[in-house]
Short mmCIF file of C-alpha atoms in Angstrom, two decimals:
data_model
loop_
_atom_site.label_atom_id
_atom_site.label_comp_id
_atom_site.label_asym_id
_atom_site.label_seq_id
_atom_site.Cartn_x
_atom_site.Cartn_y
_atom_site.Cartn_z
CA UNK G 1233 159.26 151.59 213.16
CA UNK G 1234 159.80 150.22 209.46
CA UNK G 1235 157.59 151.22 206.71
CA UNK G 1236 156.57 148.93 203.68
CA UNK G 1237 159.47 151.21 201.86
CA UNK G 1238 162.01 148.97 204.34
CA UNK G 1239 160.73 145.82 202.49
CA UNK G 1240 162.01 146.60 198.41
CA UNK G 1241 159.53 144.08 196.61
CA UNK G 1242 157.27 143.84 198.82
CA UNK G 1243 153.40 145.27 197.94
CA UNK G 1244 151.33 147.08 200.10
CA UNK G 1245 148.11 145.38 200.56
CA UNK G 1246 144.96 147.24 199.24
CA UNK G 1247 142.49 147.89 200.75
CA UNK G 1248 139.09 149.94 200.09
CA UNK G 1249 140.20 152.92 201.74
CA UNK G 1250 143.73 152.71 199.55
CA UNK G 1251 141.15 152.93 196.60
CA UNK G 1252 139.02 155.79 198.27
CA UNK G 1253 141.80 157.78 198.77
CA UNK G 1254 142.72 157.73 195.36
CA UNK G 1255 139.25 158.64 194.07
CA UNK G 1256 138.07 161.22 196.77
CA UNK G 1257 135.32 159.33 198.07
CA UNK G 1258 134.30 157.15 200.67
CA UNK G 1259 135.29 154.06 201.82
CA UNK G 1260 131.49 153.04 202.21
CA UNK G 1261 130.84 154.46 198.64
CA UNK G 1262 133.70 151.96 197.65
CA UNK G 1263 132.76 149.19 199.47
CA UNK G 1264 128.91 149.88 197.82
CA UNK G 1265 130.46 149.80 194.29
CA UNK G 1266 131.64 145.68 195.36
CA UNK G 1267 128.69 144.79 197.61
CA UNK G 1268 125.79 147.45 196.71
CA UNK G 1269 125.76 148.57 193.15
CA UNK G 1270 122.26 149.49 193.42
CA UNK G 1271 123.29 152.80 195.49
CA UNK G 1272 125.77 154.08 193.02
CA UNK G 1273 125.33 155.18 189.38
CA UNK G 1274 126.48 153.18 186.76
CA UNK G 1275 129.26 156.00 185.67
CA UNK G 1276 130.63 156.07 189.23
CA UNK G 1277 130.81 151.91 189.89
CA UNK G 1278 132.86 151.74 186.86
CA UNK G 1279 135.41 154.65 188.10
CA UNK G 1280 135.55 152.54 191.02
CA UNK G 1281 136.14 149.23 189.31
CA UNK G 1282 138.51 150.24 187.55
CA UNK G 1283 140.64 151.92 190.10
CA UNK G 1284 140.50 148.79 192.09
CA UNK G 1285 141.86 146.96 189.22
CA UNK G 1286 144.58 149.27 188.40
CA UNK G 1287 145.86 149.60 191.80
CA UNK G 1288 145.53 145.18 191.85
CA UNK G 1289 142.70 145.04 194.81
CA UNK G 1290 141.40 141.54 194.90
CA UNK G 1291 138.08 142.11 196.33
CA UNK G 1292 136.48 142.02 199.60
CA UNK G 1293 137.78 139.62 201.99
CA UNK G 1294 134.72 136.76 201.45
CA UNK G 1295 135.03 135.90 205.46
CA UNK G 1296 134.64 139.55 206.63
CA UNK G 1297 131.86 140.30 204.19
CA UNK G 1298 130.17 137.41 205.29
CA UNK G 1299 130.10 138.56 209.12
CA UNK G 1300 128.92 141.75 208.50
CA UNK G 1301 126.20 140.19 205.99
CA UNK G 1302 125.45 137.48 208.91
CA UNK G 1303 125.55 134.60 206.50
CA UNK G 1304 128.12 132.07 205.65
CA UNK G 1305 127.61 132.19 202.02
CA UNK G 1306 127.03 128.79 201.78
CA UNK G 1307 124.30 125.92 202.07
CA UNK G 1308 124.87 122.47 203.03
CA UNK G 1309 123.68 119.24 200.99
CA UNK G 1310 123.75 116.34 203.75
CA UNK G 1311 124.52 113.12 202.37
CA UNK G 1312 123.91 109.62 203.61
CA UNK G 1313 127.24 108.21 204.59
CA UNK G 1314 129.83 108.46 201.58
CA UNK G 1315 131.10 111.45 199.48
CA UNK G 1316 132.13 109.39 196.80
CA UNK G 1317 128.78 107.90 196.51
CA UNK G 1318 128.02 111.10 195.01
CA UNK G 1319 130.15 111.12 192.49
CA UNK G 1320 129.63 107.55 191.32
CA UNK G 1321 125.89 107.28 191.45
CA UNK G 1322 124.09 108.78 188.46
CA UNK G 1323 120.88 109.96 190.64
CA UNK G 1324 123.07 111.61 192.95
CA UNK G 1325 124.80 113.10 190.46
CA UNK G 1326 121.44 114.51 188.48
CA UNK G 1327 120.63 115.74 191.51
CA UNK G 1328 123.30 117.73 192.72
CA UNK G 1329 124.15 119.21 189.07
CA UNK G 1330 120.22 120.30 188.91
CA UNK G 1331 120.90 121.80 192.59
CA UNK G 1332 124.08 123.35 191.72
CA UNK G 1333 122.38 125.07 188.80
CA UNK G 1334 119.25 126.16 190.62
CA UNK G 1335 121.94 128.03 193.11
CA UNK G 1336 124.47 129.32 190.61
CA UNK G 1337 122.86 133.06 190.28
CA UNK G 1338 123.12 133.20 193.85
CA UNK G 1339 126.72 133.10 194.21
CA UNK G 1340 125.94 130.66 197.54
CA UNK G 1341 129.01 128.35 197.34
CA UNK G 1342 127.76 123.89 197.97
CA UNK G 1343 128.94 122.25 200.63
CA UNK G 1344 128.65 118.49 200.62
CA UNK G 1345 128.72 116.93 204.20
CA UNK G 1346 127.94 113.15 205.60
CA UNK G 1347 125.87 111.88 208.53
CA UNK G 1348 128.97 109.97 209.64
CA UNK G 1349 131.49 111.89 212.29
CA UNK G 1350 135.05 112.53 211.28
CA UNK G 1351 136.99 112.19 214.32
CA UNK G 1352 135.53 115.26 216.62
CA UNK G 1353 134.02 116.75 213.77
CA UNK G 1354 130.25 116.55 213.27
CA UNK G 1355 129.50 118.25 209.92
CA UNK G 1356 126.03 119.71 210.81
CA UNK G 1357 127.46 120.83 214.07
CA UNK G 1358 131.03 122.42 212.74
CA UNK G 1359 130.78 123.38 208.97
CA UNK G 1360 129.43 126.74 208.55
CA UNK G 1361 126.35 127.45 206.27
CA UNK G 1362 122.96 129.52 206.08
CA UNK G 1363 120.85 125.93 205.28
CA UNK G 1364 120.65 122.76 204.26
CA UNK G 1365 118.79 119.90 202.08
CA UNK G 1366 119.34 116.94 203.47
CA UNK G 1367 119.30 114.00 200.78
CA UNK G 1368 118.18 110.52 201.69
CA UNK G 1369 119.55 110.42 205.47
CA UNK G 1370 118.51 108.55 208.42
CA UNK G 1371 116.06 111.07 211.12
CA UNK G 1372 117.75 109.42 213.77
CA UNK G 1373 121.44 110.08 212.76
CA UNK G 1374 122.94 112.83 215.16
CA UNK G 1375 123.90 114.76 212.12
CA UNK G 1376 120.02 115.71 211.87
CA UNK G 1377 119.65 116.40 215.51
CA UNK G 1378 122.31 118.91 214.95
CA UNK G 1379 120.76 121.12 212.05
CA UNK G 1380 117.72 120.90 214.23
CA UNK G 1381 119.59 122.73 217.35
CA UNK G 1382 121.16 125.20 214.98
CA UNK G 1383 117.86 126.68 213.59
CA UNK G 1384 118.93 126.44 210.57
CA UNK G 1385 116.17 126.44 207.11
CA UNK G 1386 116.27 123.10 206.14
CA UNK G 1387 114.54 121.43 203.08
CA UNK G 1388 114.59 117.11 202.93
CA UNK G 1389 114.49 115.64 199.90
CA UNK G 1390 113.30 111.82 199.83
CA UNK G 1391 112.50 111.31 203.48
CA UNK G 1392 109.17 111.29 205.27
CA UNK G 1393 107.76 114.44 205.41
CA UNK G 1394 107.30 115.76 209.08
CA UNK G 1395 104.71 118.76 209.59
CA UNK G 1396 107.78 121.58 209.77
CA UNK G 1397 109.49 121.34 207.11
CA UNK G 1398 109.48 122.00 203.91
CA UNK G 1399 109.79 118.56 201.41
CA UNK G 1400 110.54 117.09 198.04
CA UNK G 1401 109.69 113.20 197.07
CA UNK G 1402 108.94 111.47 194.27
CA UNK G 1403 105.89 108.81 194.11
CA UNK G 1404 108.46 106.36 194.95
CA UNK G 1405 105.22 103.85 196.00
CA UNK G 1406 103.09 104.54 193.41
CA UNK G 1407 105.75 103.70 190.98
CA UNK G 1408 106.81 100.16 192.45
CA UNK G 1409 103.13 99.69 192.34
CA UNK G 1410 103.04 100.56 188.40
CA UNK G 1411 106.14 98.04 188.66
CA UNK G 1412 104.62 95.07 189.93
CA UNK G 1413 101.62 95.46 188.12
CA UNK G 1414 103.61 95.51 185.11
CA UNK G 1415 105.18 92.09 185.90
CA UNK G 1416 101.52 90.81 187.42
CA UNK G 1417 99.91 91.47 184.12
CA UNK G 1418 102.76 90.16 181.94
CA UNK G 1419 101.75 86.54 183.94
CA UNK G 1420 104.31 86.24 186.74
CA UNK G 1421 103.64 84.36 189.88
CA UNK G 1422 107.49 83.78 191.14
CA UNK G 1423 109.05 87.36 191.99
CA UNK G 1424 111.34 88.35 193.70
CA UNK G 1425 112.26 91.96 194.98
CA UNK G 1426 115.78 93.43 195.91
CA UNK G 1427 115.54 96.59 197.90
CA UNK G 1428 118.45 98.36 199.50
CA UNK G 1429 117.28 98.95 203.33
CA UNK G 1430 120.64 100.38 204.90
CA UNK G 1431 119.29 97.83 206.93
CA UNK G 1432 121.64 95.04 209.54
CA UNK G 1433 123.49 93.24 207.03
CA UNK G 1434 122.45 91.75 203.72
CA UNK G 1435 119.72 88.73 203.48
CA UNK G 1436 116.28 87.46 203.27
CA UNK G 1437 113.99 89.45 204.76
CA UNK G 1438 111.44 87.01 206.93
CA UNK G 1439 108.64 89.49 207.40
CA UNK G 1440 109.43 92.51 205.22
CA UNK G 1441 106.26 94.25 206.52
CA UNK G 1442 107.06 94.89 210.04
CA UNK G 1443 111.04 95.17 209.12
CA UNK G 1444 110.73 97.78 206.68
CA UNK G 1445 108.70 100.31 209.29
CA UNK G 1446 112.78 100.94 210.42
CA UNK G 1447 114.05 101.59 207.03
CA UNK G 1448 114.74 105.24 205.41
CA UNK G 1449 111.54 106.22 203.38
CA UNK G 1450 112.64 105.70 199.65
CA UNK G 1451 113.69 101.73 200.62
CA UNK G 1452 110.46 101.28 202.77
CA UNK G 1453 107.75 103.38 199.88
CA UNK G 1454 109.16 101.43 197.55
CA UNK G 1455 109.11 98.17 198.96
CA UNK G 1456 105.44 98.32 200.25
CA UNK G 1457 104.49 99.28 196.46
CA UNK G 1458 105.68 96.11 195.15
CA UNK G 1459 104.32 93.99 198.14
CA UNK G 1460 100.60 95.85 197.49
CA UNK G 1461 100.28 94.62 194.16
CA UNK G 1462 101.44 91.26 194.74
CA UNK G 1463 99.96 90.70 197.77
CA UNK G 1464 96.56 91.64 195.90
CA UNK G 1465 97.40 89.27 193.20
CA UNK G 1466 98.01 86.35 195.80
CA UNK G 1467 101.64 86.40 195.13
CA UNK G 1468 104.35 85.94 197.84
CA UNK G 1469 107.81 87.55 196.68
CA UNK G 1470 111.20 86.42 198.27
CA UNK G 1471 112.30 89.64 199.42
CA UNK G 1472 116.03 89.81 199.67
CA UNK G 1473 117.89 92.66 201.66
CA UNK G 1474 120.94 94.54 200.73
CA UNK G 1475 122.99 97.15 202.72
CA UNK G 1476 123.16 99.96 199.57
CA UNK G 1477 122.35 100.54 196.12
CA UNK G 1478 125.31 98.63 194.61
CA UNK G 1479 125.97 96.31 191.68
CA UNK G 1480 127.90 94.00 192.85
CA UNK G 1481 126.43 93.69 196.14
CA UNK G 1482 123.24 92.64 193.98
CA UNK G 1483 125.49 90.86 191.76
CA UNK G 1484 126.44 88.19 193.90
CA UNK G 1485 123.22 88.13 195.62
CA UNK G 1486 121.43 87.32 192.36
CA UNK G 1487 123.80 84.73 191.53
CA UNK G 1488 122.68 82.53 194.91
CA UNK G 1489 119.31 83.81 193.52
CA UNK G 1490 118.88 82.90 190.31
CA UNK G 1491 120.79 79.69 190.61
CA UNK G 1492 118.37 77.31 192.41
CA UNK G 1493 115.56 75.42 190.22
CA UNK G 1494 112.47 77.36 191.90
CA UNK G 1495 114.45 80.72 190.94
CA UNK G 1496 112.13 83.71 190.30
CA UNK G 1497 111.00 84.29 186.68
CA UNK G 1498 110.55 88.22 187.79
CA UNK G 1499 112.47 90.84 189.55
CA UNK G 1500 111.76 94.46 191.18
CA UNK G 1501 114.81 96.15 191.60
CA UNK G 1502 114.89 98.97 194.40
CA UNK G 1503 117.35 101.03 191.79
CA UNK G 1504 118.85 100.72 187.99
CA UNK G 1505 121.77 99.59 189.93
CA UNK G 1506 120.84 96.81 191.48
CA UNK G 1507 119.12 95.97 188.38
CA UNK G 1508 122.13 95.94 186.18
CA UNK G 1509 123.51 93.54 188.90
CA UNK G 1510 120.48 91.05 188.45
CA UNK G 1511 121.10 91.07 184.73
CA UNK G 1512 124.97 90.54 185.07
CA UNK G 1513 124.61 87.54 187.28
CA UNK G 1514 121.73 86.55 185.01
CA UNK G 1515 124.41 86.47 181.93
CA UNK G 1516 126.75 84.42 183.93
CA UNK G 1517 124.11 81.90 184.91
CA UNK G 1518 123.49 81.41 181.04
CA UNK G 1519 120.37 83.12 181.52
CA UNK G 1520 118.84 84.94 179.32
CA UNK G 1521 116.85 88.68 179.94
CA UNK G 1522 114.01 88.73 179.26
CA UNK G 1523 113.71 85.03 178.17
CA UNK G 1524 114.45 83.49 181.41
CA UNK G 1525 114.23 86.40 183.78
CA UNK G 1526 112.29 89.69 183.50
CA UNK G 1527 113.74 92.49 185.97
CA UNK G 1528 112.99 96.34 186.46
CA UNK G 1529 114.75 98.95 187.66
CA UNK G 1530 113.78 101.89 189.11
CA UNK G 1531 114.81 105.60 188.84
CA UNK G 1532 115.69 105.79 184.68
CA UNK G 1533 118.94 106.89 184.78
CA UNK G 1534 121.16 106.95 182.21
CA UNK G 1535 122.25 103.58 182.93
CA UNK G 1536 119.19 102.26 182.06
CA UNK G 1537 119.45 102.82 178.39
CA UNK G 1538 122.94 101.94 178.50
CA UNK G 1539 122.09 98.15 179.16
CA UNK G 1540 121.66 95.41 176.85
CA UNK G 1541 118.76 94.68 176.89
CA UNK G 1542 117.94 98.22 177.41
CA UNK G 1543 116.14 98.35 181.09
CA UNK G 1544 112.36 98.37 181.79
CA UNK G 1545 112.36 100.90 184.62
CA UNK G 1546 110.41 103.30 186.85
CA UNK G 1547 111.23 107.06 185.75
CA UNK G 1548 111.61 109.73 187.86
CA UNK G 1549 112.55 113.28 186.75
CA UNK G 1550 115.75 113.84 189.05
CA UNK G 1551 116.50 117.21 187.44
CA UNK G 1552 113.34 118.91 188.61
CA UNK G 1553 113.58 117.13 192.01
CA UNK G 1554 117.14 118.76 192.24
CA UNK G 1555 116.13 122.66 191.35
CA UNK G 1556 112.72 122.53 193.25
CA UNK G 1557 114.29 121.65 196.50
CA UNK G 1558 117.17 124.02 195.40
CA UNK G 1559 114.32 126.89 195.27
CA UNK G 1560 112.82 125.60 198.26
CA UNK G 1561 115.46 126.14 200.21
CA UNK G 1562 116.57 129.43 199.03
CA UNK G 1563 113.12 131.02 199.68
CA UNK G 1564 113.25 128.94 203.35
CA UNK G 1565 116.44 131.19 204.06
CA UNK G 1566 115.40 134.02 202.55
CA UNK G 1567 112.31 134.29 205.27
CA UNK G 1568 115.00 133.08 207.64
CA UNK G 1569 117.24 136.46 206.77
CA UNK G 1570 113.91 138.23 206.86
CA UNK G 1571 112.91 136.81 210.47
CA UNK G 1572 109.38 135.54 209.22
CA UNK G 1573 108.28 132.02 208.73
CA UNK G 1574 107.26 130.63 205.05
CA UNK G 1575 105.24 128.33 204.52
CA UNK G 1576 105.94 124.59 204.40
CA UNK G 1577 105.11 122.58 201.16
CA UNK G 1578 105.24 118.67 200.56
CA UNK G 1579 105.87 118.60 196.97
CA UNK G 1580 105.43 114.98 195.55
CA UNK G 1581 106.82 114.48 191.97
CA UNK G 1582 104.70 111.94 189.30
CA UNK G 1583 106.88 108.58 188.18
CA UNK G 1584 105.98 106.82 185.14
CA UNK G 1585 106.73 103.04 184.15
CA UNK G 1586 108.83 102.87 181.01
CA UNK G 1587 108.73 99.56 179.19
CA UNK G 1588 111.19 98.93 177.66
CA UNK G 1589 113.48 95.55 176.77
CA UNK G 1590 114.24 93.37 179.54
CA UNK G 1591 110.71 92.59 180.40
CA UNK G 1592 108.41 89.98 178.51
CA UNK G 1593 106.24 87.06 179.60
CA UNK G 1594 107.58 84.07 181.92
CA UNK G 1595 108.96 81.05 180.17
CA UNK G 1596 106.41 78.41 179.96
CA UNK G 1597 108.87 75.78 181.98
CA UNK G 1598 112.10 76.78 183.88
CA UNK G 1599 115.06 75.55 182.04
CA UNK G 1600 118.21 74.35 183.93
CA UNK G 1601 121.03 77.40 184.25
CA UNK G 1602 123.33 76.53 181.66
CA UNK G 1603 126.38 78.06 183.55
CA UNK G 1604 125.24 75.89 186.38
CA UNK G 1605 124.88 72.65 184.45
CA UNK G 1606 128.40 72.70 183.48
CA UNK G 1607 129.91 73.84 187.01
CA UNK G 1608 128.18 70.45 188.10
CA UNK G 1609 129.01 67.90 185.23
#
């Protein structure tokens, strides 16, 4: 039989009992010193330490201490449909930095995941982890069915809260309410309101009442906001549909929009997204904001104050969204690991209307689009 000696170069792999055996103790007292300082004196650990690091021992193997521990060190954060929405949106990305920091002292490592299958693979079903928050995602995608089955803690963050778990909003509806009021009081009568459903395909929406009961929460709170006020105040909004939260989706939307001569003098924006696309095609039209056209926003993100004019907008504090479901979820798994049940919370965050530049009173006539005029001369 060969030895490691037979292989010149090659180093023999250490392990915790290499490092006992050097010290005189035991392997448990070893693997304590990595996994369970709290049983060893401080004097001892560091004897330890340092042997391991002298005789180049890289640690306990994450995947074996893991299925001794019975955890995967890892949660899940259960996206809508894209990754790279995450990265591109500046909500999502508040969010997940606030999460990521609320986790950090843990050591737990993030695992982003979709609702969408890959091939065979179902992420909820597949990917290993001891819980999840699931961000924005449609109750009837499989992907939820899934974390259901697996008995896993589970916090949601923006979706309708259900009696057994543990949630995070914002006051998504109050906040289009303060919206529409805002444009209400300023004197408007012709609105309009672009909300991202995840609906069937971009358009008007007919009777957006009854249609939003099938949307995901945030689309359908905040549409019903805006449609209180203004219904109250006798006003009837064209409501116009779009499949996500993008700018040039609402981009070219607002140019068919904006370009007729009964055009809105007011819009409510589901997001600062679509917003910035309303005041895009706005500036192509020859429009001006707020001269012409008042629009809000929604959400305050960094964007907002990046625009010219800078946005009038619907704030909501992201950040503290991001590390209270983050701490929500770490005490659901903690009575998980425990075997107990905790107790389930609806937490509803405040939103606040900031005024800011791209709002002011509706022209006293509607002047032609001066982009349009000289497309048709």
């Amino acid at each position: 039989m060969r030895r490691w000696a037979d292989y010149p170069g090659r180093v023999a792999r250490v392990t915790l009992q290499t490092i006992a055996d050097r010290l005189g103790v035991s392997r448990m007292t070893v693997s304590n010193a990595f996994s369970r300082p709290d049983q060893l004196s401080g004097s001892l650990r560091r004897t330890i330490l340092e042997a391991a690091e002298e005789l180049g021992y890289a640690g306990p193997d994450p995947s074996a201490r893991a299925l001794a521990r019975g955890t995967t060190g890892a949660v899940g954060i259960l996206l809508t449909s894209s990754l790279p929405y995450a990265f591109h949106d500046d909500v999502a990305t508040d969010f997940l930095g606030a999460v990521a920091a609320e986790m950090a002292p843990t050591g737990l490592a993030i695992t982003l995941l979709t609702t969408s299958a890959d091939g065979e693979v179902i992420h909820t079903r597949d990917v290993a982890m001891d819980g999840a928050l699931v961000y924005s995602c449609d109750p009837a995608a499989t992907a939820m069915d899934w974390l259901t089955r697996r008995g896993l803690p589970v916090v949601y963050v923006d979706q309708a809260p259900v009696a057994a778990v543990t949630s995070v909003n914002v006051d998504d509806r109050g906040g289009a309410r303060a919206a529409a009021q805002h444009l209400v009081d300023l004197g408007h009568r012709r609105v309009a309101v672009l909300t991202a459903a995840t609906a069937e395909g971009p358009g008007i929406v007919e009777d957006p009442v009854t249609e939003a009961d099938g949307w995901k929460f945030v689309a359908r709170e905040r549409l019903l906001g805006n449609l209180e006020v203004l219904g109250d105040s006798g006003i009837t909004p064209l409501v116009h549909r779009q499949d996500h939260s993008e700018d040039e989706e609402a981009y070219a939307a607002s140019l068919a929009l904006l370009a007729g001569d009964d055009r809105p003098t007011g819009v409510l924006c589901f997001s600062d997204v679509i917003a910035h696309g309303v005041v895009r095609a706005a500036e192509h039209l020859g429009l001006d904001v707020p001269g012409d056209l008042s629009v809000i926003g929604f959400d305050d993100s960094p964007l907002a104050r990046r625009l010219r004019p800078q946005l009038t907008t619907v704030h909501q504090d992201v950040q503290e969204k991001g590390r209270l479901a983050a701490a929500a979820l770490k005490a659901a798994m903690e009575h998980h690991r425990a075997g107990t049940q905790g107790p389930v919370e609806h937490r509803v965050l405040p939103t606040e209307l900031v005024v800011r530049e791209s709002t002011a009173r509706p022209p006293r006539t509607l002047r032609r689009s001066p982009a349009r005029g000289s497309r048709s001369a």
